Amino acid sequence: MDNRTCLITGSSRGIGRGIAEHLAASGANVVINYRSSTTKAEDVVEEIRTGAGSAMAAQADVTGRREVEAMREEIHDEFGPVDVLVNNAGITQDTRFEEMTREEWDQVIDVNLGGVFNVTQTFFDDIKTAEEGRLINISSIVGKQGNFGQANYATAKSGLFGFTRTIALELARSGSTANAVCPGFTETDMLAEVDDHIQEKILEDIPLDRFATIDDIASTVRFLASEDSSYITGEVIDVNGGMDL
Ligand code: NAP
């Protein structure tokens, strides 16, 4: 990954942070994008630089096209064009569908799908002209199976499947690839928000009998970002402990 520039949206914490750490450890320049956690993002940058890696922080709410375009300028000034884009930023607003407000629906669709539109389109030319550019979309097992109280989130996450396959086709002639990673339930702040008794119920459905670690997901993304995955495109890679067996 030496001299490759990787933008990971939502990498101030959680899975995004883990992905950034893995890519930086492989020699890439990583861009730590975040919405509001400036201190956390700066901590990630410092940690990577302390380990002799290369990183910069870039604040931009993925729902704001102008902010995303301004981030592109910052990244180009610091590292040049982006070779690898990981669309990871995501939120939940859980409630039963019959009680879900239009605002809760729109917020989740706006970040989890609208953000992917804004960031992918802004960096499309970078990925297309890169030598073996990579687009990696972080979906969720919830996009495949649905989940009680997550109609908005499941809709957004399953939308990424069609998006990934289509962009894979549109990128293919350039030699760049697009894939999705579908994590199962992973030990992050997002999972911590789920009630304990629901976490226990989820655990009963995981054949490997544990939640995913951030490293489980990040190492799969690192593989897809590397040249080892050159002939894989349009795929959805499950990392879920056997949940859909
Ligand atoms: P997390 O711990 O809640 O972290 C979310 C990250 O996204 C933070 O860095 C946050 O930035 C950023 N973010 C949120 N809204 C943003 C916006 N509008 N613009 C820019 N950045 C934004 O989440 P996570 O659990 O690591 O999840 C990461 C991805 O994996 C998400 O797409 C999620 O849907 C998916 N996923 C998670 C799980 C799981 O069990 N955790 C399972 C399957 C899939 P700030 O810190 O500034 O808020």
Coordinates of C-alpha atoms and ligand atoms in Angstrom, one line a residue:
M1 CA 0.0 0.0 0.0
D2 CA 3.1 2.3 -0.1
N3 CA 2.2 5.7 -1.5
R4 CA -1.5 4.8 -1.9
T5 CA -3.9 7.4 -0.5
C6 CA -6.9 6.1 1.3
L7 CA -9.9 8.1 2.4
I8 CA -12.0 6.4 5.1
T9 CA -15.2 8.3 5.9
G10 CA -16.2 8.2 9.6
S11 CA -12.8 7.1 10.9
S12 CA -12.5 9.0 14.1
R13 CA -13.7 5.9 16.0
G14 CA -15.2 2.4 15.6
I15 CA -14.7 0.3 12.5
G16 CA -13.5 3.3 10.4
R17 CA -10.7 4.0 12.9
G18 CA -9.7 0.3 12.8
I19 CA -9.7 0.3 8.9
A20 CA -7.5 3.5 9.0
E21 CA -5.0 1.9 11.4
H22 CA -4.7 -1.3 9.3
L23 CA -4.2 0.7 6.0
A24 CA -1.7 3.0 7.6
A25 CA 0.2 0.0 9.0
S26 CA 0.4 -1.3 5.4
G27 CA 2.1 1.9 4.3
A28 CA -0.8 3.9 3.0
N29 CA -1.4 7.7 3.5
V30 CA -4.7 7.7 5.3
V31 CA -7.3 10.4 5.6
I32 CA -9.3 10.4 8.8
N33 CA -12.7 11.9 8.0
Y34 CA -15.2 12.7 10.7
R35 CA -18.2 14.9 11.3
S36 CA -17.8 16.3 14.8
S37 CA -15.2 14.3 16.9
T38 CA -12.2 16.6 16.2
T39 CA -10.2 15.4 19.3
K40 CA -10.8 11.8 18.5
A41 CA -9.8 12.3 14.9
E42 CA -6.6 14.1 15.9
D43 CA -5.8 11.3 18.4
V44 CA -6.0 8.7 15.5
V45 CA -3.7 10.9 13.3
E46 CA -1.2 11.3 16.2
E47 CA -1.3 7.6 17.0
I48 CA -0.6 6.7 13.3
R49 CA 2.2 9.3 13.0
T50 CA 3.8 8.0 16.2
G51 CA 4.0 4.6 14.6
A52 CA 5.8 6.2 11.6
G53 CA 2.6 6.2 9.5
S54 CA 1.2 8.9 7.4
A55 CA -2.2 10.5 8.2
M56 CA -4.3 13.7 8.1
A57 CA -7.6 14.6 9.6
A58 CA -10.4 16.0 7.4
Q59 CA -13.6 17.3 8.8
A60 CA -16.6 17.0 6.5
D61 CA -20.2 16.0 7.1
V62 CA -20.8 13.5 4.2
T63 CA -24.3 14.9 3.8
G64 CA -22.9 18.3 2.6
R65 CA -21.7 18.2 -0.9
R66 CA -19.8 21.4 -0.6
E67 CA -18.0 20.2 2.6
V68 CA -17.0 17.0 0.8
E69 CA -15.7 19.0 -2.2
A70 CA -13.7 21.2 0.2
M71 CA -12.2 18.1 1.8
R72 CA -11.2 16.9 -1.7
E73 CA -9.1 20.1 -2.1
E74 CA -7.5 19.6 1.3
I75 CA -6.6 16.0 0.5
H76 CA -5.2 16.8 -3.0
D77 CA -3.0 19.5 -1.4
E78 CA -1.6 17.1 1.2
F79 CA -1.5 13.7 -0.5
G80 CA -2.7 14.1 -4.1
P81 CA -5.6 12.1 -5.6
V82 CA -7.3 9.3 -3.6
D83 CA -6.6 5.7 -4.7
V84 CA -8.9 4.0 -2.2
L85 CA -12.2 5.2 -0.9
V86 CA -13.9 3.4 2.0
N87 CA -17.5 4.6 2.5
N88 CA -17.8 3.8 6.2
A89 CA -19.6 6.7 7.8
G90 CA -23.0 5.6 9.1
I91 CA -25.7 6.2 11.7
T92 CA -28.7 4.5 13.2
Q93 CA -32.0 5.9 14.5
D94 CA -33.8 2.9 15.7
T95 CA -37.5 2.6 16.3
R96 CA -40.4 0.3 15.2
F97 CA -41.6 1.3 11.7
E98 CA -45.1 2.2 12.8
E99 CA -43.6 4.8 15.1
M100 CA -40.8 6.0 12.8
T101 CA -41.0 9.6 11.9
R102 CA -40.2 10.8 8.5
E103 CA -37.3 12.7 10.0
E104 CA -35.8 9.5 11.5
W105 CA -36.2 7.9 8.1
D106 CA -34.6 10.8 6.2
Q107 CA -31.7 11.3 8.6
V108 CA -30.5 7.7 8.2
I109 CA -31.0 7.6 4.4
D110 CA -29.3 10.9 4.1
V111 CA -26.1 9.9 5.9
N112 CA -25.9 6.2 4.9
L113 CA -26.9 6.6 1.2
G114 CA -26.8 10.3 0.5
G115 CA -23.4 10.5 2.0
V116 CA -22.2 7.6 -0.2
F117 CA -23.5 9.5 -3.2
N118 CA -21.8 12.7 -2.3
V119 CA -18.4 11.2 -1.5
T120 CA -18.3 8.6 -4.3
Q121 CA -19.2 11.2 -6.9
T122 CA -16.7 13.7 -5.6
F123 CA -13.9 11.2 -5.7
F124 CA -15.1 9.2 -8.7
D125 CA -12.5 10.6 -11.1
D126 CA -9.7 9.9 -8.6
I127 CA -10.7 6.3 -8.2
K128 CA -11.3 5.8 -11.9
T129 CA -7.9 7.3 -13.0
A130 CA -6.0 5.6 -10.1
E131 CA -3.9 2.6 -11.0
E132 CA -6.2 -0.1 -9.6
G133 CA -8.4 2.3 -7.7
R134 CA -10.7 0.8 -5.0
L135 CA -14.1 1.7 -3.8
I136 CA -15.2 -0.2 -0.6
N137 CA -18.7 0.3 0.8
I138 CA -19.4 -0.8 4.4
S139 CA -22.9 -2.3 4.4
S140 CA -24.3 -4.5 7.2
I141 CA -25.8 -7.9 7.7
V142 CA -29.0 -5.9 8.6
G143 CA -29.2 -4.9 4.9
K144 CA -29.5 -8.6 4.1
Q145 CA -31.6 -9.9 6.9
G146 CA -33.6 -6.9 8.0
N147 CA -33.7 -6.1 11.8
F148 CA -36.5 -5.3 14.1
G149 CA -36.6 -1.5 14.6
Q150 CA -34.2 -0.7 11.8
A151 CA -36.4 -0.2 8.7
N152 CA -34.5 3.0 7.8
Y153 CA -31.0 1.5 8.3
A154 CA -31.8 -1.9 6.6
T155 CA -33.1 0.0 3.6
A156 CA -30.0 2.2 3.3
K157 CA -27.6 -0.8 3.8
S158 CA -29.4 -3.0 1.3
G159 CA -29.3 -0.1 -1.2
L160 CA -25.5 -0.3 -1.1
F161 CA -25.7 -3.8 -2.8
G162 CA -27.2 -2.4 -6.0
F163 CA -25.0 0.6 -5.8
T164 CA -21.8 -1.4 -5.4
R165 CA -22.6 -3.7 -8.3
T166 CA -23.5 -0.8 -10.6
I167 CA -20.4 1.2 -9.8
A168 CA -18.3 -2.0 -10.3
L169 CA -19.6 -2.1 -13.8
E170 CA -19.1 1.6 -14.5
L171 CA -15.5 1.4 -13.1
A172 CA -14.5 -1.9 -14.7
R173 CA -12.9 -0.7 -17.9
S174 CA -10.6 1.5 -15.9
G175 CA -9.2 -1.5 -14.0
S176 CA -10.6 -0.1 -10.7
T177 CA -12.9 -2.2 -8.5
A178 CA -15.9 -1.7 -6.2
N179 CA -16.9 -4.1 -3.5
A180 CA -19.0 -4.1 -0.3
V181 CA -18.2 -5.5 3.1
C182 CA -21.1 -6.7 5.2
P183 CA -20.1 -6.8 8.8
G184 CA -22.2 -8.7 11.4
F185 CA -22.6 -7.2 14.8
T186 CA -19.3 -5.6 15.8
E187 CA -17.9 -4.3 19.1
T188 CA -18.3 -0.5 18.6
D189 CA -20.2 2.5 20.1
M190 CA -23.0 1.6 17.7
L191 CA -23.4 -1.9 19.2
A192 CA -23.0 -0.4 22.8
E193 CA -26.3 1.6 22.1
V194 CA -28.2 -1.7 21.8
D195 CA -29.9 -2.9 25.0
D196 CA -28.1 -5.7 26.8
H197 CA -30.9 -8.2 26.6
I198 CA -31.1 -7.7 22.8
Q199 CA -27.3 -8.1 22.6
E200 CA -27.7 -11.4 24.4
K201 CA -30.4 -12.5 21.9
I202 CA -28.2 -11.6 18.9
L203 CA -25.3 -13.5 20.3
E204 CA -27.4 -16.7 20.4
D205 CA -27.7 -16.4 16.6
I206 CA -24.0 -16.2 15.9
P207 CA -22.5 -19.6 15.2
L208 CA -19.0 -18.5 16.1
D209 CA -20.4 -17.4 19.5
R210 CA -18.9 -13.9 19.7
F211 CA -19.4 -10.4 18.2
A212 CA -17.0 -9.3 15.5
T213 CA -14.0 -7.4 16.6
I214 CA -13.0 -4.2 14.7
D215 CA -9.9 -6.1 13.5
D216 CA -12.1 -8.8 11.9
I217 CA -13.7 -6.1 9.7
A218 CA -10.6 -4.0 9.1
S219 CA -8.4 -6.9 7.9
T220 CA -11.0 -7.8 5.3
V221 CA -11.1 -4.2 4.1
R222 CA -7.3 -4.1 4.0
F223 CA -7.4 -7.2 1.7
L224 CA -9.9 -5.6 -0.6
A225 CA -7.9 -2.4 -0.7
S226 CA -4.7 -4.2 -1.7
E227 CA -3.5 -5.5 -5.0
D228 CA -4.2 -9.0 -3.8
S229 CA -7.9 -8.4 -4.6
S230 CA -7.4 -7.2 -8.2
Y231 CA -9.8 -9.7 -9.8
I232 CA -12.7 -9.3 -7.3
T233 CA -15.3 -6.7 -8.2
G234 CA -19.0 -6.2 -7.5
E235 CA -18.9 -8.6 -4.6
V236 CA -20.5 -8.4 -1.2
I237 CA -18.1 -10.0 1.4
D238 CA -19.8 -11.2 4.6
V239 CA -17.8 -11.0 7.9
N240 CA -20.5 -12.1 10.3
G241 CA -19.4 -15.2 12.2
G242 CA -21.7 -17.5 10.2
M243 CA -24.9 -15.6 11.0
D244 CA -26.6 -16.3 7.7
L245 CA -25.7 -20.0 7.5
Ligands
NAP1 P1 -19.6 4.4 15.1 O1 -18.7 3.8 16.1 O2 -20.9 5.0 15.5 O3 -18.7 5.5 14.3 C1 -19.4 6.2 13.3 C2 -18.3 7.1 12.5 O4 -19.0 7.7 11.4 C3 -17.7 8.2 13.4 O5 -16.4 8.4 13.0 C4 -18.6 9.4 13.0 O6 -18.0 10.6 13.1 C5 -18.8 9.1 11.5 N1 -20.0 9.8 11.0 C6 -21.3 9.7 11.4 N2 -22.1 10.5 10.6 C7 -21.2 11.2 9.8 C8 -21.4 12.2 8.8 N3 -22.6 12.7 8.6 N4 -20.3 12.7 8.2 C9 -19.1 12.2 8.4 N5 -18.9 11.2 9.4 C10 -19.9 10.8 10.0 O7 -19.9 3.4 13.9 P2 -19.4 1.9 13.7 O8 -20.1 1.0 14.5 O9 -17.9 1.9 13.6 O10 -19.9 1.7 12.2 C11 -19.1 2.0 11.0 C12 -19.9 1.5 9.8 O11 -20.0 0.1 9.9 C13 -21.3 2.1 9.6 O12 -21.5 2.3 8.2 C14 -22.2 1.0 10.2 O13 -23.4 1.1 9.6 C15 -21.4 -0.2 9.7 N6 -21.7 -1.4 10.6 C16 -21.5 -1.4 11.9 C17 -21.9 -2.6 12.6 C18 -21.7 -2.6 14.1 O14 -22.2 -3.6 14.7 N7 -21.0 -1.7 14.8 C19 -22.3 -3.7 12.0 C20 -22.5 -3.7 10.6 C21 -22.2 -2.5 9.9 P3 -18.1 11.5 14.6 O15 -17.2 10.7 15.5 O16 -17.6 12.8 14.2 O17 -19.5 11.5 14.9

